[in-house]
Short mmCIF file of C-alpha atoms and ligand atoms in Angstrom, two decimals:
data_model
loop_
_atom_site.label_atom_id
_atom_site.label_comp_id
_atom_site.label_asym_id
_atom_site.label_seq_id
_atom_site.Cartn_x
_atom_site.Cartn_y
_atom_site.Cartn_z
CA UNK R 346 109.70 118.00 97.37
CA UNK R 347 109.05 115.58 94.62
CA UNK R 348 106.45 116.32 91.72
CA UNK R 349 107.30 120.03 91.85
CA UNK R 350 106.69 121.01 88.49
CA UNK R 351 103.74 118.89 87.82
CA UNK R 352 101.73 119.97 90.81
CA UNK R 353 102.41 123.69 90.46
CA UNK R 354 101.24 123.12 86.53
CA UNK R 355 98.05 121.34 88.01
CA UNK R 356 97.50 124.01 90.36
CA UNK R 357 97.34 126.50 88.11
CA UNK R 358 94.82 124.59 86.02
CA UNK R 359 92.60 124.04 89.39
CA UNK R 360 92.83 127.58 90.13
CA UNK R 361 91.64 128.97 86.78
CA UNK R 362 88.73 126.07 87.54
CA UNK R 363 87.93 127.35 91.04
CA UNK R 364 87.74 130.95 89.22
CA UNK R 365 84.69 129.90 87.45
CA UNK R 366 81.24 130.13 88.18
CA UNK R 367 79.96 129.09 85.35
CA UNK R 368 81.96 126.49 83.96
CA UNK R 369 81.33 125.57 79.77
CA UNK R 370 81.88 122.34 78.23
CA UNK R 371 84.77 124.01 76.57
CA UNK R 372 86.02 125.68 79.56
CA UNK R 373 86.30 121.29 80.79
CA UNK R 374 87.99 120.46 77.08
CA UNK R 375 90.34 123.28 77.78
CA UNK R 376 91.40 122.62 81.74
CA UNK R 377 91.68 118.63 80.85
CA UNK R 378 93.76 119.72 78.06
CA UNK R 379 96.09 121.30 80.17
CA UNK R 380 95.73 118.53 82.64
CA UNK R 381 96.41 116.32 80.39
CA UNK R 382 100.01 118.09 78.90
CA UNK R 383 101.14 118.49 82.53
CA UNK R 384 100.94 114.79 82.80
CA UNK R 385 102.27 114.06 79.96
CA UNK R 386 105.13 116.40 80.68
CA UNK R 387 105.73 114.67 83.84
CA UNK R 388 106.23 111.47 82.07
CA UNK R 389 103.22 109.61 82.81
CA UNK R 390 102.21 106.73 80.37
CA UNK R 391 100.63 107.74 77.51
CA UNK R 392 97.77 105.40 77.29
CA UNK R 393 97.40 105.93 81.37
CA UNK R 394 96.85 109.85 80.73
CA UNK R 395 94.27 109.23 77.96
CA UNK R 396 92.50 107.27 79.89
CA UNK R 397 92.24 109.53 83.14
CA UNK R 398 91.58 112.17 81.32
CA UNK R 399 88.62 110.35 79.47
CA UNK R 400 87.35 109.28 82.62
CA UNK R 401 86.84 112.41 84.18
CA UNK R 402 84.89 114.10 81.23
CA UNK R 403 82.99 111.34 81.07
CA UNK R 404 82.22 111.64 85.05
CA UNK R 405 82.00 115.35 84.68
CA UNK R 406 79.77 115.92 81.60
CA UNK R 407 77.73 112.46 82.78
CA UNK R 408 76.98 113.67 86.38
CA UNK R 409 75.80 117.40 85.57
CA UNK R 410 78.63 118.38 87.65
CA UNK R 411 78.89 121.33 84.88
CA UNK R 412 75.40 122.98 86.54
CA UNK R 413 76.26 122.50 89.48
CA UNK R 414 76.76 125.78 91.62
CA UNK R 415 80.59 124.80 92.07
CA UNK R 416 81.63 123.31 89.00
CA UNK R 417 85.36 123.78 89.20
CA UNK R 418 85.54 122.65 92.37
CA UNK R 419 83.39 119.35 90.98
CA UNK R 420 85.95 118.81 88.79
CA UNK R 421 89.16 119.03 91.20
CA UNK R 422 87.13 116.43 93.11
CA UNK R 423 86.98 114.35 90.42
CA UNK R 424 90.36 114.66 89.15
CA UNK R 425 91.32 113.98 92.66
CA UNK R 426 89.82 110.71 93.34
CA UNK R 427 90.56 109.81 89.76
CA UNK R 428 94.18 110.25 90.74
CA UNK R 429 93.90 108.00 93.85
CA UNK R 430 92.10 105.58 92.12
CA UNK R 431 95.34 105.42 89.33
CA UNK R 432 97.85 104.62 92.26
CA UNK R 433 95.66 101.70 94.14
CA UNK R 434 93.89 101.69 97.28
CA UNK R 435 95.10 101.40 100.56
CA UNK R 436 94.87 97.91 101.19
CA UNK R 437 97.15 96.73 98.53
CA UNK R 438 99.97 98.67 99.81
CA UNK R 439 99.77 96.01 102.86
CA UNK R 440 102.62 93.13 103.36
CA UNK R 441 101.03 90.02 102.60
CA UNK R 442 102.36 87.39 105.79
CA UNK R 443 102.37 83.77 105.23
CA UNK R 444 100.02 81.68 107.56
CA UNK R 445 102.89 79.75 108.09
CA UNK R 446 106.23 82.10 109.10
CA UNK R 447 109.04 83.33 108.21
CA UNK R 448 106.99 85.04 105.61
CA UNK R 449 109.38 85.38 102.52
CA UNK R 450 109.71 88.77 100.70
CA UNK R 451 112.12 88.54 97.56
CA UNK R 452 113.36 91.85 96.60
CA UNK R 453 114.31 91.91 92.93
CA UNK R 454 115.32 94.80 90.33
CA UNK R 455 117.70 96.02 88.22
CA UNK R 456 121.56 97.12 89.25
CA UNK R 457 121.63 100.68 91.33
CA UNK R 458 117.54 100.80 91.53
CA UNK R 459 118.54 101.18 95.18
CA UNK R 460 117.70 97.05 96.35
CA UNK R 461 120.14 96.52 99.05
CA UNK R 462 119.34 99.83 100.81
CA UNK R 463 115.60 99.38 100.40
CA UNK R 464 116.44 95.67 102.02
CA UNK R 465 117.78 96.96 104.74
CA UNK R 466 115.30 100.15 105.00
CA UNK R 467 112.29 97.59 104.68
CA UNK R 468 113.98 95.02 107.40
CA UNK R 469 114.29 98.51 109.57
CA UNK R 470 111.12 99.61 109.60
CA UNK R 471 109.58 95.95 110.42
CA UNK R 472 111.20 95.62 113.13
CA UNK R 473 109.64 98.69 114.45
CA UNK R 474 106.71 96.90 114.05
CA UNK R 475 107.37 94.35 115.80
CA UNK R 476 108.87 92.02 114.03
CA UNK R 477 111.61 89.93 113.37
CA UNK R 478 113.45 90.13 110.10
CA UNK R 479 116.25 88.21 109.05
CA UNK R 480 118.10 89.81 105.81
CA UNK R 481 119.77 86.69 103.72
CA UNK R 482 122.15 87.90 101.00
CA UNK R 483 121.85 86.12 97.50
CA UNK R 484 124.08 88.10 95.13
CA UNK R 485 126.41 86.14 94.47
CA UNK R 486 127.86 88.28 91.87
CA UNK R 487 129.38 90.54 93.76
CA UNK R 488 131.24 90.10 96.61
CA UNK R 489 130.97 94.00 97.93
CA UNK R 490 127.24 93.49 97.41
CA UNK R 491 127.14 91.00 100.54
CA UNK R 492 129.63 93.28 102.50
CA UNK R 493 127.33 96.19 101.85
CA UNK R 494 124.02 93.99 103.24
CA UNK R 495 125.69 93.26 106.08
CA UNK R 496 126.87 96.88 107.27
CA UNK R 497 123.48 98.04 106.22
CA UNK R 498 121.54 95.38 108.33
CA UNK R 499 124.04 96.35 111.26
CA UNK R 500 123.13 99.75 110.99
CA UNK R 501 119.49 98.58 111.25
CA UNK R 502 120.09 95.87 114.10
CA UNK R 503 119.01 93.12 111.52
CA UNK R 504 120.70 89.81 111.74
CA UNK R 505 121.95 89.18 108.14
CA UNK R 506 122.37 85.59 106.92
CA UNK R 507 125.29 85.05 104.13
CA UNK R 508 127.56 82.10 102.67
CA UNK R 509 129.94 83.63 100.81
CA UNK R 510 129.84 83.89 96.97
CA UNK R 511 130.26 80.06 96.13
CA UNK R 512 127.20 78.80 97.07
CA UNK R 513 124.16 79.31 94.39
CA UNK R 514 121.46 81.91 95.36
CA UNK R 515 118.93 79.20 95.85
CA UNK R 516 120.68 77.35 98.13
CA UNK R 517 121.64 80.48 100.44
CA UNK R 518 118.20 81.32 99.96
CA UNK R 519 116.66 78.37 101.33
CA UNK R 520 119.69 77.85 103.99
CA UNK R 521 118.52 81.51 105.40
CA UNK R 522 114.77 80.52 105.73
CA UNK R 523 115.92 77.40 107.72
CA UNK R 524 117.88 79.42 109.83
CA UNK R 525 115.19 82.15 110.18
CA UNK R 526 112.70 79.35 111.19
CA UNK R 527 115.65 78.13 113.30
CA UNK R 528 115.92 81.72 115.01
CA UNK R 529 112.36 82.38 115.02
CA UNK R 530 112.75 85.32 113.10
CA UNK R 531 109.11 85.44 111.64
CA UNK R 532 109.87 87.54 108.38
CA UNK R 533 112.69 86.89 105.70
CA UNK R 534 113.60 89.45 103.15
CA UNK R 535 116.33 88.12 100.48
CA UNK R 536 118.34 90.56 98.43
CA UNK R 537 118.52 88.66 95.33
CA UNK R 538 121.43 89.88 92.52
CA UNK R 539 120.81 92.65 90.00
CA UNK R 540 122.34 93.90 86.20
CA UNK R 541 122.27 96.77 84.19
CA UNK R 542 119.87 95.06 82.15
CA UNK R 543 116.96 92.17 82.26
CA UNK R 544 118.56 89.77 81.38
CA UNK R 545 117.45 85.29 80.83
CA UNK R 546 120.26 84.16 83.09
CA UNK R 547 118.87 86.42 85.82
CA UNK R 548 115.28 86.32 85.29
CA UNK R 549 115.61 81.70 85.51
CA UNK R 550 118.09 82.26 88.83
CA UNK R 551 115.17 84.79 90.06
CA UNK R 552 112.45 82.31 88.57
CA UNK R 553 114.79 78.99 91.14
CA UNK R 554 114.65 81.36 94.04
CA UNK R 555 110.88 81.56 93.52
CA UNK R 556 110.12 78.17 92.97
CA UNK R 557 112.00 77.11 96.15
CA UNK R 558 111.03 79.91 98.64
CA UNK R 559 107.45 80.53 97.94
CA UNK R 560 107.84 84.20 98.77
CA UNK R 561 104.41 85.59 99.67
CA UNK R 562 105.53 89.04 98.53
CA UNK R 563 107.60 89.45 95.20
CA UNK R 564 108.59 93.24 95.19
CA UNK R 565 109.99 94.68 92.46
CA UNK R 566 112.64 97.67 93.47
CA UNK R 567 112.59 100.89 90.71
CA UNK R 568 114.25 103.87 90.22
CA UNK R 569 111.26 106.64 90.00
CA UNK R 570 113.81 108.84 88.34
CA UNK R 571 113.86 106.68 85.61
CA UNK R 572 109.97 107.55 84.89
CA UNK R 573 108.78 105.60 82.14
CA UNK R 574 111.96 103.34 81.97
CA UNK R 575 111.04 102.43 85.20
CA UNK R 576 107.21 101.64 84.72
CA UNK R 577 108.50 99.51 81.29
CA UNK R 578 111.14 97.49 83.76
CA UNK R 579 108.51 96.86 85.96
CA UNK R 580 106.22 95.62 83.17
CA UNK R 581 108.89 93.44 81.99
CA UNK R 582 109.44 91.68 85.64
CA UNK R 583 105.86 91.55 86.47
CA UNK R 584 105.33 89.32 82.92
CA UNK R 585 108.46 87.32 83.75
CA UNK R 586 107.87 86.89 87.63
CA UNK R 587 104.77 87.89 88.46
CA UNK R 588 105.62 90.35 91.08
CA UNK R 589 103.01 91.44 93.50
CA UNK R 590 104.15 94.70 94.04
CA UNK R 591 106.58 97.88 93.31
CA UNK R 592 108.86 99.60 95.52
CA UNK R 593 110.09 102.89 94.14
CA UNK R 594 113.17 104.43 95.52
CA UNK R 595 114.76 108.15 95.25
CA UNK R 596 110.93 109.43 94.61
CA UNK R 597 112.92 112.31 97.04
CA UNK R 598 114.96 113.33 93.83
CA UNK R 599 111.77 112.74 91.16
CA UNK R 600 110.42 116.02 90.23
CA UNK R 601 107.69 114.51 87.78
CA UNK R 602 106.35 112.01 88.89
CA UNK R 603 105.87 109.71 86.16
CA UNK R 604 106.41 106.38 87.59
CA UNK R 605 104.62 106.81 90.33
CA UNK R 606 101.69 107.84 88.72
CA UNK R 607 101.64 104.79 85.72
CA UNK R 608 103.31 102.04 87.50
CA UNK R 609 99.55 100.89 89.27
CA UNK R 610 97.88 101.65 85.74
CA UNK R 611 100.34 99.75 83.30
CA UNK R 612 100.82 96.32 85.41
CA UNK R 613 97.81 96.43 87.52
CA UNK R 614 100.48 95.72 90.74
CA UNK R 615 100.10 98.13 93.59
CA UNK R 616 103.51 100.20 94.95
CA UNK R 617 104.05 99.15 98.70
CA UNK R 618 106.70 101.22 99.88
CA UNK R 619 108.61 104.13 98.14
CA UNK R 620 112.62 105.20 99.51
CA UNK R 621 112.65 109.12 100.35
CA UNK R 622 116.34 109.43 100.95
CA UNK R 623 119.74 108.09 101.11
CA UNK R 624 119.13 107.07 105.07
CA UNK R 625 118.04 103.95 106.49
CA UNK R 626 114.94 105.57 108.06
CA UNK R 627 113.92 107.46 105.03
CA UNK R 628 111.52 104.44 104.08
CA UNK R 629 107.37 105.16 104.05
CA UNK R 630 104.24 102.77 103.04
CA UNK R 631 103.10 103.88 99.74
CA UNK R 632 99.55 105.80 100.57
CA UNK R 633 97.88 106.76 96.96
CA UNK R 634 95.70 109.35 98.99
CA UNK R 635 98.53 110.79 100.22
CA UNK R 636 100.47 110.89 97.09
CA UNK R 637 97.43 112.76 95.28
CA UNK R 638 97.31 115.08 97.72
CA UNK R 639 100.99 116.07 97.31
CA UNK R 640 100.52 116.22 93.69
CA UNK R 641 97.33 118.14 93.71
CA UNK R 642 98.06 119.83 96.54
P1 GDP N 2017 121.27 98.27 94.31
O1 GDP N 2017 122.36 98.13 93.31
O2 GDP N 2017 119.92 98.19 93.67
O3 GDP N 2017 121.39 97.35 95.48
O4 GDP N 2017 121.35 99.79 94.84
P2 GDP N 2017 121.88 100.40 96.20
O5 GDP N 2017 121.03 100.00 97.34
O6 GDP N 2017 123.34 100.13 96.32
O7 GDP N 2017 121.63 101.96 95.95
C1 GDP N 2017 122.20 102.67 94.86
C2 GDP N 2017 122.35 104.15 95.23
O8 GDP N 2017 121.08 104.77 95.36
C3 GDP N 2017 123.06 104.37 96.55
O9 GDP N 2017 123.96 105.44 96.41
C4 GDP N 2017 121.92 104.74 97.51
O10 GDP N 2017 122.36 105.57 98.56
C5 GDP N 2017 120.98 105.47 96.60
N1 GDP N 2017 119.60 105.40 97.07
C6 GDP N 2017 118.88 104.30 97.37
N2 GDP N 2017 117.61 104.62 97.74
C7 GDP N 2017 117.53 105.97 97.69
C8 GDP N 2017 116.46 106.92 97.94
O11 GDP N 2017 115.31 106.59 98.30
N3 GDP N 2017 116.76 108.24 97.76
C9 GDP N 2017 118.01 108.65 97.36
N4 GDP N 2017 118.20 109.96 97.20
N5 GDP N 2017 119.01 107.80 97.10
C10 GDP N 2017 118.80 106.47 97.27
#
């Protein structure tokens, strides 16, 4: 599961905590302490850990928790909904749909963050919802990267819109949303190009595609086994595209948890969706709750 080591470091810290009757300022110091090296360890954002952890002595010393008859178990409460509060609220981890349809989503990110199969995972679990997504490929870059769209929107019964690689991203982009409209499919996800590396040429063709498609959603796909990598990538897109939110992939293979818990923190955009496998159906709305619970378990 991910965040092994990280929530078997908090645990212990919790269960010294839940040890204590009586529970000293410097018993606190010590347990954030070690909260605060098992985040670190996990590769959470520096400045993000400092300031969790300076929240909740704040909220513990400030709110007598420390006299309290339970005092540990004050604390885990706090350091709980602290944690929740670090990865968004529900509500932002909602699709945005355009008043006026086929809503655009523009998936964007770097070169292997795992874009095309989220495009396809995404389109997948829509349409078990209900609706009707159209999957328009805009990499023109690559010719296998169309090829692969289109046996992963097969797999997913997703009709998937292409024009070759001669035609410029914008054009295919805008040429799919006609033909969405055209098919009333109410929902259009494009799967724009990626690179190793950010990169002007990319971030102006990515900037055109904006421009001309009014996407309502601007999702930014990341690696979470990149950890901090990824939370600096997705700093660097949100200031160059203003993306509204983060997907992160392979958070299956992440054992620390580090992107998942700074992303929210660093660039103030929620994570929507995160990938939990190399299947099209291992796809799941991001749920902070949920993900604090795993961690704290
Ligand atoms: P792109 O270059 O960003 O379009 O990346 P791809 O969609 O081609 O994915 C790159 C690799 O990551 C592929 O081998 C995928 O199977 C794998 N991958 C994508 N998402 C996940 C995930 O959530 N979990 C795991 N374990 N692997 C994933």
């Amino acid at each position: 599961m991910a965040f092994e080591s990280l929530s078997d470091k908090l645990q212990n810290v919790f269960k010294k905590l839940r040890g204590k009757g009586v529970l000293t300022e410097k018993d606190l110091k010590e347990a954030l302490r070690e909260v605060k090296m098992a985040l670190l360890e996990a590769d959470v954002n520096f400045k993000v850990v400092k300031d969790f952890i300076a929240r909740i002595q704040e909220r513990a010393v400030g709110q007598e928790v420390l006299s309290s008859l339970t005092p540990g178990q004050q604390v885990i409460k706090i350091v709980h909904e602290e944690m929740i509060a670090l990865m968004g609220s529900e509500e932002d981890s909602r699709i945005r749909y355009s008043d006026k349809p086929p809503t655009v989503i523009m998936l964007v990110g770097l070169q292997g963050a795992g874009k095309t199969t989220m495009a396809a995972k995404l389109a997948g679990m829509l349409k078990k919802q209900g609706k009707k997504p159209m999957l328009v490929a805009c990499d023109v870059y690559r010719p296998a990267a169309v090829k692969q769209l289109q046996i992963v929107g097969e797999q997913v019964g997703v009709p998937v819109f292409e024009m070759g690689t001669d035609v410029s991203p914008v054009d295919i982009a805008k040429a799919g949303i006609k033909q969405a409209a055209k098919m009333e499919c109410g929902l259009v996800i494009l799967d724009t190009a990626g690179r190793l590396h950010i990169d002007e040429e990319l971030m102006q063709e990515l900037t055109d595609i904006r421009e001309q498609t009014s996407p309502s959603e601007i999702l930014l796909v990341v690696d979470a086994m990149t950890g901090q990598d990824a939370v600096n990538v997705s700093k660097s897109f949100d200031e160059l595209l203003n993306i509204t939110g983060v997907v992160l992939t392979k958070l299956d293979g992440d054992t620390r948890g580090g992107a998942a818990l700074s992303i929210r923190a660093v660039t103030g955009k929620p994570i929507k969706f995160a990938g939990v496998g190399e299947k099209l159906a291992d796809v799941e709305a991001f749920h902070p709750d949920r993900m604090a619970s795993r961690v704290l378990g």
